[in-house]
Amino acid sequence: MERRHFLKQSSAYLAGSLFLPSIFKATSRPMGVQLFTLFMTLDQDVKGNMQKIADLGYKDIESAFSRIGGFYGMSAMEFSDLNKSLGMNWVSHHVMGAPFKPRPGFDTSKMPRMNNLRDDAQAIVDSLKGTTVKYLVCANIPVNSKEEVAEAVQVLTKAGKIANAAGLTLCYHNHDREFELVDGQKAFDVFSKEIPADLLKFELDLGWATKAGVDPVALFKAQPGRFPLCHIKDFDEGFKNIVPAGSGIVNFKRILDASSIAGMKHFFIEHDMPKDAIESLTIGKKNIGPLL
């Protein structure tokens, strides 16, 4: 009886081992897309473009603002349901920290007003009720003077409290500007010190941080667990152009190997204004997928 039990158990183990590769593949950390990557084309065919993202195997979605208003012309619940129907999870949403000031030449005449955290934090949070969104992310906020940084601290602190009350986590997404000295201080350092970690986490943009000369791994070690989200963005030599993730100079392997220190849970590929968004996302998934 003991011998038959041993052989039965051994056969079960051997059969199970044949499926180990697929098990490991299924339990690897999900890859995500920041939809600003498709900013120039997404609004033209939202469902069709979201289907293309799903077909590439991406699982997590982070939304941004849309030229047609709302959540790409839909209500929050409609957009949430669309993602569910495609087997994807709408994880986070980007908002402006202050009223939107377009770059010269950027036509906003046909765009509806965008809510911002300074003036509309409660309305933004309320709009996400009932969806799968867990993180509200401040995409940027003015930090060009000591006064602007001080105001940003107030805005983010208040927004963090409103988000927490609704079961959301507020994060801040950096560019390189937050790591530059302005009136003797760096905005990122001020945010880190003056806003409690339970009110503000960070979505570290790995490309912009690297461009600023900052070591993401050092940031993780200095503030472990405060980086639940990241943007996987890459640059070419000399940081002149953004390129598909994994085809530039950012050392993603070293950074992602330390992601457990960061407390990182979601990884969004982003490519600002690519010539072909789907091609860039295809390259990015091929290059970054094995690192997760």
Coordinates of C-alpha atoms in Angstrom, one line a residue:
M1 CA 0.0 0.0 0.0
E2 CA 2.8 2.4 0.9
R3 CA 4.6 1.6 -2.4
R4 CA 1.4 2.2 -4.4
H5 CA 0.9 5.5 -2.6
F6 CA 4.4 6.6 -3.3
L7 CA 4.1 5.8 -7.0
K8 CA 0.8 7.6 -7.2
Q9 CA 2.2 10.7 -5.5
S10 CA 5.3 10.6 -7.7
S11 CA 3.2 10.3 -10.9
A12 CA 1.1 13.3 -9.8
Y13 CA 4.3 15.3 -9.1
L14 CA 5.8 14.4 -12.5
A15 CA 2.6 15.3 -14.3
G16 CA 2.4 18.6 -12.5
S17 CA 6.0 19.5 -13.3
L18 CA 5.2 19.4 -17.0
F19 CA 3.1 22.5 -16.5
L20 CA 5.5 24.5 -14.4
P21 CA 6.6 26.8 -17.2
S22 CA 3.0 27.8 -17.8
I23 CA 2.3 28.3 -14.1
F24 CA 5.3 30.6 -13.8
K25 CA 4.2 32.5 -16.9
A26 CA 0.7 32.9 -15.5
T27 CA 1.9 34.2 -12.1
S28 CA 4.4 36.7 -13.4
R29 CA 3.6 40.3 -12.6
P30 CA 1.1 41.8 -15.0
M31 CA 2.3 44.4 -17.5
G32 CA 0.4 47.6 -18.0
V33 CA -0.1 50.5 -20.4
Q34 CA -0.4 54.2 -19.6
L35 CA -2.9 55.3 -22.3
F36 CA -1.2 58.6 -22.9
T37 CA 0.9 56.4 -25.2
L38 CA -2.1 56.3 -27.5
F39 CA -3.1 60.0 -27.0
M40 CA -3.1 60.9 -30.7
T41 CA -5.1 57.9 -31.8
L42 CA -7.1 56.4 -28.9
D43 CA -10.1 58.7 -29.1
Q44 CA -10.6 57.9 -32.8
D45 CA -11.6 54.3 -32.0
V46 CA -11.6 53.6 -28.3
K47 CA -12.9 50.1 -28.3
G48 CA -10.8 49.1 -31.3
N49 CA -7.6 50.4 -29.8
M50 CA -8.3 48.9 -26.4
Q51 CA -8.8 45.6 -28.1
K52 CA -5.4 45.9 -29.7
I53 CA -3.8 46.5 -26.3
A54 CA -5.6 43.4 -24.9
D55 CA -4.5 41.4 -27.9
L56 CA -0.8 42.2 -27.1
G57 CA -1.3 40.6 -23.7
Y58 CA -1.3 43.7 -21.5
K59 CA -3.4 43.3 -18.3
D60 CA -3.3 46.6 -16.4
I61 CA -4.6 49.9 -17.6
E62 CA -3.8 53.4 -16.5
S63 CA -5.9 56.2 -18.0
A64 CA -5.2 59.8 -18.7
F65 CA -7.1 62.8 -20.0
S66 CA -9.0 62.6 -23.3
R67 CA -9.7 65.1 -26.1
I68 CA -13.4 64.0 -26.1
G69 CA -14.0 64.3 -22.3
G70 CA -15.0 61.9 -19.6
F71 CA -13.1 58.6 -19.7
Y72 CA -12.5 58.5 -23.5
G73 CA -16.1 59.6 -24.2
M74 CA -17.5 57.2 -21.6
S75 CA -18.6 57.3 -18.0
A76 CA -16.2 55.8 -15.5
M77 CA -18.4 52.7 -15.1
E78 CA -18.6 52.2 -18.8
F79 CA -14.9 52.4 -19.2
S80 CA -14.4 50.1 -16.3
D81 CA -16.8 47.6 -17.8
L82 CA -15.0 47.8 -21.2
N83 CA -11.7 46.9 -19.6
K84 CA -13.3 43.9 -17.8
S85 CA -14.9 42.7 -21.0
L86 CA -11.4 42.7 -22.6
G87 CA -9.8 40.8 -19.7
M88 CA -7.9 43.9 -18.5
N89 CA -7.9 45.7 -15.1
W90 CA -8.3 49.5 -14.9
V91 CA -5.9 50.2 -12.1
S92 CA -5.2 53.9 -11.9
H93 CA -6.2 57.3 -13.4
H94 CA -4.0 60.3 -14.1
V95 CA -5.3 63.8 -13.3
M96 CA -3.8 67.3 -13.4
G97 CA -2.7 68.9 -10.1
A98 CA -3.7 72.4 -11.2
P99 CA -5.6 73.9 -14.2
F100 CA -4.3 72.6 -17.5
K101 CA -1.9 75.0 -19.3
P102 CA -1.3 73.7 -22.8
R103 CA 2.0 74.0 -24.6
P104 CA 2.2 76.6 -27.4
G105 CA 0.5 75.2 -30.5
F106 CA -1.6 72.7 -28.6
D107 CA -5.2 73.3 -29.6
T108 CA -7.7 72.9 -26.8
S109 CA -10.6 74.9 -28.3
K110 CA -12.6 71.7 -28.9
M111 CA -11.7 70.0 -25.6
P112 CA -13.9 70.1 -22.5
R113 CA -12.5 71.5 -19.3
M114 CA -10.3 69.1 -17.4
N115 CA -10.8 68.7 -13.7
N116 CA -7.8 69.2 -11.5
L117 CA -6.9 68.3 -7.9
R118 CA -6.6 71.9 -6.8
D119 CA -10.2 72.7 -7.7
D120 CA -12.0 69.5 -8.2
A121 CA -10.4 66.7 -6.0
Q122 CA -13.7 65.6 -4.5
A123 CA -15.5 65.5 -7.8
I124 CA -12.7 63.5 -9.3
V125 CA -12.7 61.0 -6.5
D126 CA -16.6 60.7 -6.7
S127 CA -16.5 60.1 -10.4
L128 CA -14.4 56.9 -9.8
K129 CA -16.8 55.3 -7.3
G130 CA -17.8 51.8 -8.2
T131 CA -14.9 51.2 -10.7
T132 CA -11.9 49.0 -10.3
V133 CA -9.5 52.0 -9.9
K134 CA -7.4 51.8 -6.8
Y135 CA -4.9 54.6 -7.4
L136 CA -5.4 58.3 -8.3
V137 CA -2.2 59.8 -9.8
C138 CA -1.3 63.4 -10.0
A139 CA 0.3 63.6 -13.5
N140 CA 2.1 66.9 -12.7
I141 CA 1.8 70.1 -10.8
P142 CA 3.6 73.5 -11.0
V143 CA 7.0 73.3 -9.1
N144 CA 8.9 76.2 -10.6
S145 CA 9.3 78.3 -7.4
K146 CA 9.3 77.8 -3.7
E147 CA 5.8 79.2 -3.6
E148 CA 4.5 76.8 -6.2
V149 CA 6.0 73.9 -4.3
A150 CA 4.4 75.0 -1.1
E151 CA 1.1 75.3 -2.8
A152 CA 1.6 71.8 -4.3
V153 CA 2.1 70.4 -0.8
Q154 CA -1.2 71.8 0.3
V155 CA -3.0 70.5 -2.8
L156 CA -1.6 67.0 -2.6
T157 CA -2.1 66.7 1.2
K158 CA -5.8 67.7 0.9
A159 CA -6.3 65.4 -2.2
G160 CA -4.6 62.5 -0.3
K161 CA -7.1 62.8 2.5
I162 CA -10.0 62.9 0.1
A163 CA -8.7 59.9 -1.8
N164 CA -8.1 57.9 1.4
A165 CA -11.6 58.6 2.6
A166 CA -12.9 56.9 -0.6
G167 CA -10.5 53.9 -0.4
L168 CA -8.1 55.3 -3.0
T169 CA -4.4 55.8 -2.8
L170 CA -3.0 59.1 -4.1
C171 CA 0.3 58.9 -6.0
Y172 CA 2.5 61.5 -7.6
H173 CA 4.1 61.0 -11.0
N174 CA 7.4 62.8 -11.6
H175 CA 9.1 64.3 -14.6
D176 CA 12.8 65.4 -14.3
R177 CA 11.8 68.9 -13.0
E178 CA 10.9 67.6 -9.5
F179 CA 14.6 66.6 -9.1
E180 CA 16.0 69.9 -10.1
L181 CA 17.0 72.6 -7.5
V182 CA 14.5 75.4 -7.3
D183 CA 15.2 78.1 -4.8
G184 CA 17.6 75.7 -3.0
Q185 CA 15.1 72.8 -2.8
K186 CA 14.0 69.8 -4.9
A187 CA 10.2 69.4 -5.1
F188 CA 10.5 65.6 -4.8
D189 CA 12.4 65.9 -1.5
V190 CA 9.8 68.4 -0.2
F191 CA 6.9 66.2 -1.1
S192 CA 8.7 63.2 0.5
K193 CA 9.3 65.0 3.8
E194 CA 6.3 67.2 4.2
I195 CA 3.5 64.9 3.0
P196 CA 2.9 61.8 5.2
A197 CA 3.5 58.5 3.3
D198 CA -0.1 57.4 4.2
L199 CA -1.4 60.4 2.2
L200 CA 1.0 60.3 -0.8
K201 CA 2.8 57.5 -2.6
F202 CA 4.9 57.8 -5.7
E203 CA 4.5 56.5 -9.3
L204 CA 8.2 56.8 -10.2
D205 CA 8.7 57.5 -13.9
L206 CA 11.9 55.5 -14.4
G207 CA 12.9 57.3 -17.6
W208 CA 12.5 60.8 -16.3
A209 CA 14.2 60.0 -13.0
T210 CA 17.2 58.5 -14.9
K211 CA 17.3 61.5 -17.2
A212 CA 17.5 63.7 -14.0
G213 CA 20.5 61.8 -12.9
V214 CA 18.7 60.1 -10.0
D215 CA 19.2 56.4 -9.1
P216 CA 15.7 54.8 -8.7
V217 CA 17.2 52.0 -6.6
A218 CA 18.6 54.5 -4.1
L219 CA 15.1 56.1 -3.9
F220 CA 13.5 52.7 -3.2
K221 CA 16.0 52.1 -0.4
A222 CA 15.5 55.6 1.1
Q223 CA 11.7 55.2 1.1
P224 CA 10.9 51.5 1.0
G225 CA 7.3 50.6 0.1
R226 CA 6.4 54.1 -1.1
F227 CA 6.4 53.3 -4.8
P228 CA 3.5 51.1 -5.7
L229 CA 3.4 52.2 -9.3
C230 CA 6.0 53.0 -12.0
H231 CA 6.3 54.2 -15.6
I232 CA 8.6 52.2 -17.8
K233 CA 9.9 54.9 -20.1
D234 CA 13.1 54.8 -22.1
F235 CA 15.4 57.3 -23.8
D236 CA 18.0 57.2 -26.5
E237 CA 21.7 58.1 -26.0
G238 CA 21.9 61.7 -24.7
F239 CA 18.2 61.7 -23.6
K240 CA 17.2 63.4 -26.8
N241 CA 14.2 61.3 -27.7
I242 CA 11.8 58.8 -26.0
V243 CA 12.1 55.4 -27.5
P244 CA 10.2 52.1 -27.1
A245 CA 10.8 50.6 -23.7
G246 CA 13.9 48.4 -23.5
S247 CA 15.5 49.8 -26.7
G248 CA 17.2 52.7 -25.1
I249 CA 19.7 53.4 -22.3
V250 CA 17.7 52.9 -19.1
N251 CA 18.9 49.9 -17.1
F252 CA 15.5 48.4 -16.3
K253 CA 16.7 45.0 -15.1
R254 CA 18.7 46.6 -12.2
I255 CA 15.7 48.8 -11.3
L256 CA 13.0 46.1 -11.6
D257 CA 15.2 43.6 -9.6
A258 CA 14.8 46.1 -6.7
S259 CA 11.1 46.6 -7.2
S260 CA 10.2 44.5 -4.1
I261 CA 12.0 47.1 -2.0
A262 CA 9.9 49.8 -3.6
G263 CA 6.7 47.9 -2.9
M264 CA 5.9 48.1 -6.6
K265 CA 2.8 46.3 -7.7
H266 CA 2.0 47.8 -11.2
F267 CA 4.2 48.5 -14.1
F268 CA 3.0 50.8 -16.9
I269 CA 4.8 51.2 -20.2
E270 CA 4.6 54.7 -21.5
H271 CA 5.9 56.3 -24.7
D272 CA 5.0 60.0 -25.2
M273 CA 3.8 60.7 -28.7
P274 CA 5.3 57.7 -30.6
K275 CA 5.0 57.5 -34.3
D276 CA 3.2 54.1 -33.9
A277 CA 1.9 53.4 -30.5
I278 CA 1.0 49.8 -31.1
E279 CA 4.4 49.1 -32.5
S280 CA 6.1 50.7 -29.5
L281 CA 3.9 48.7 -27.1
T282 CA 4.7 45.5 -29.0
I283 CA 8.5 46.2 -28.7
G284 CA 8.1 47.2 -25.1
K285 CA 6.3 44.0 -24.1
K286 CA 8.9 41.9 -25.8
N287 CA 11.8 43.7 -24.1
I288 CA 10.3 44.3 -20.6
G289 CA 8.1 41.2 -20.2
P290 CA 11.0 38.8 -19.3
L291 CA 12.2 41.2 -16.6
L292 CA 8.9 40.9 -14.7

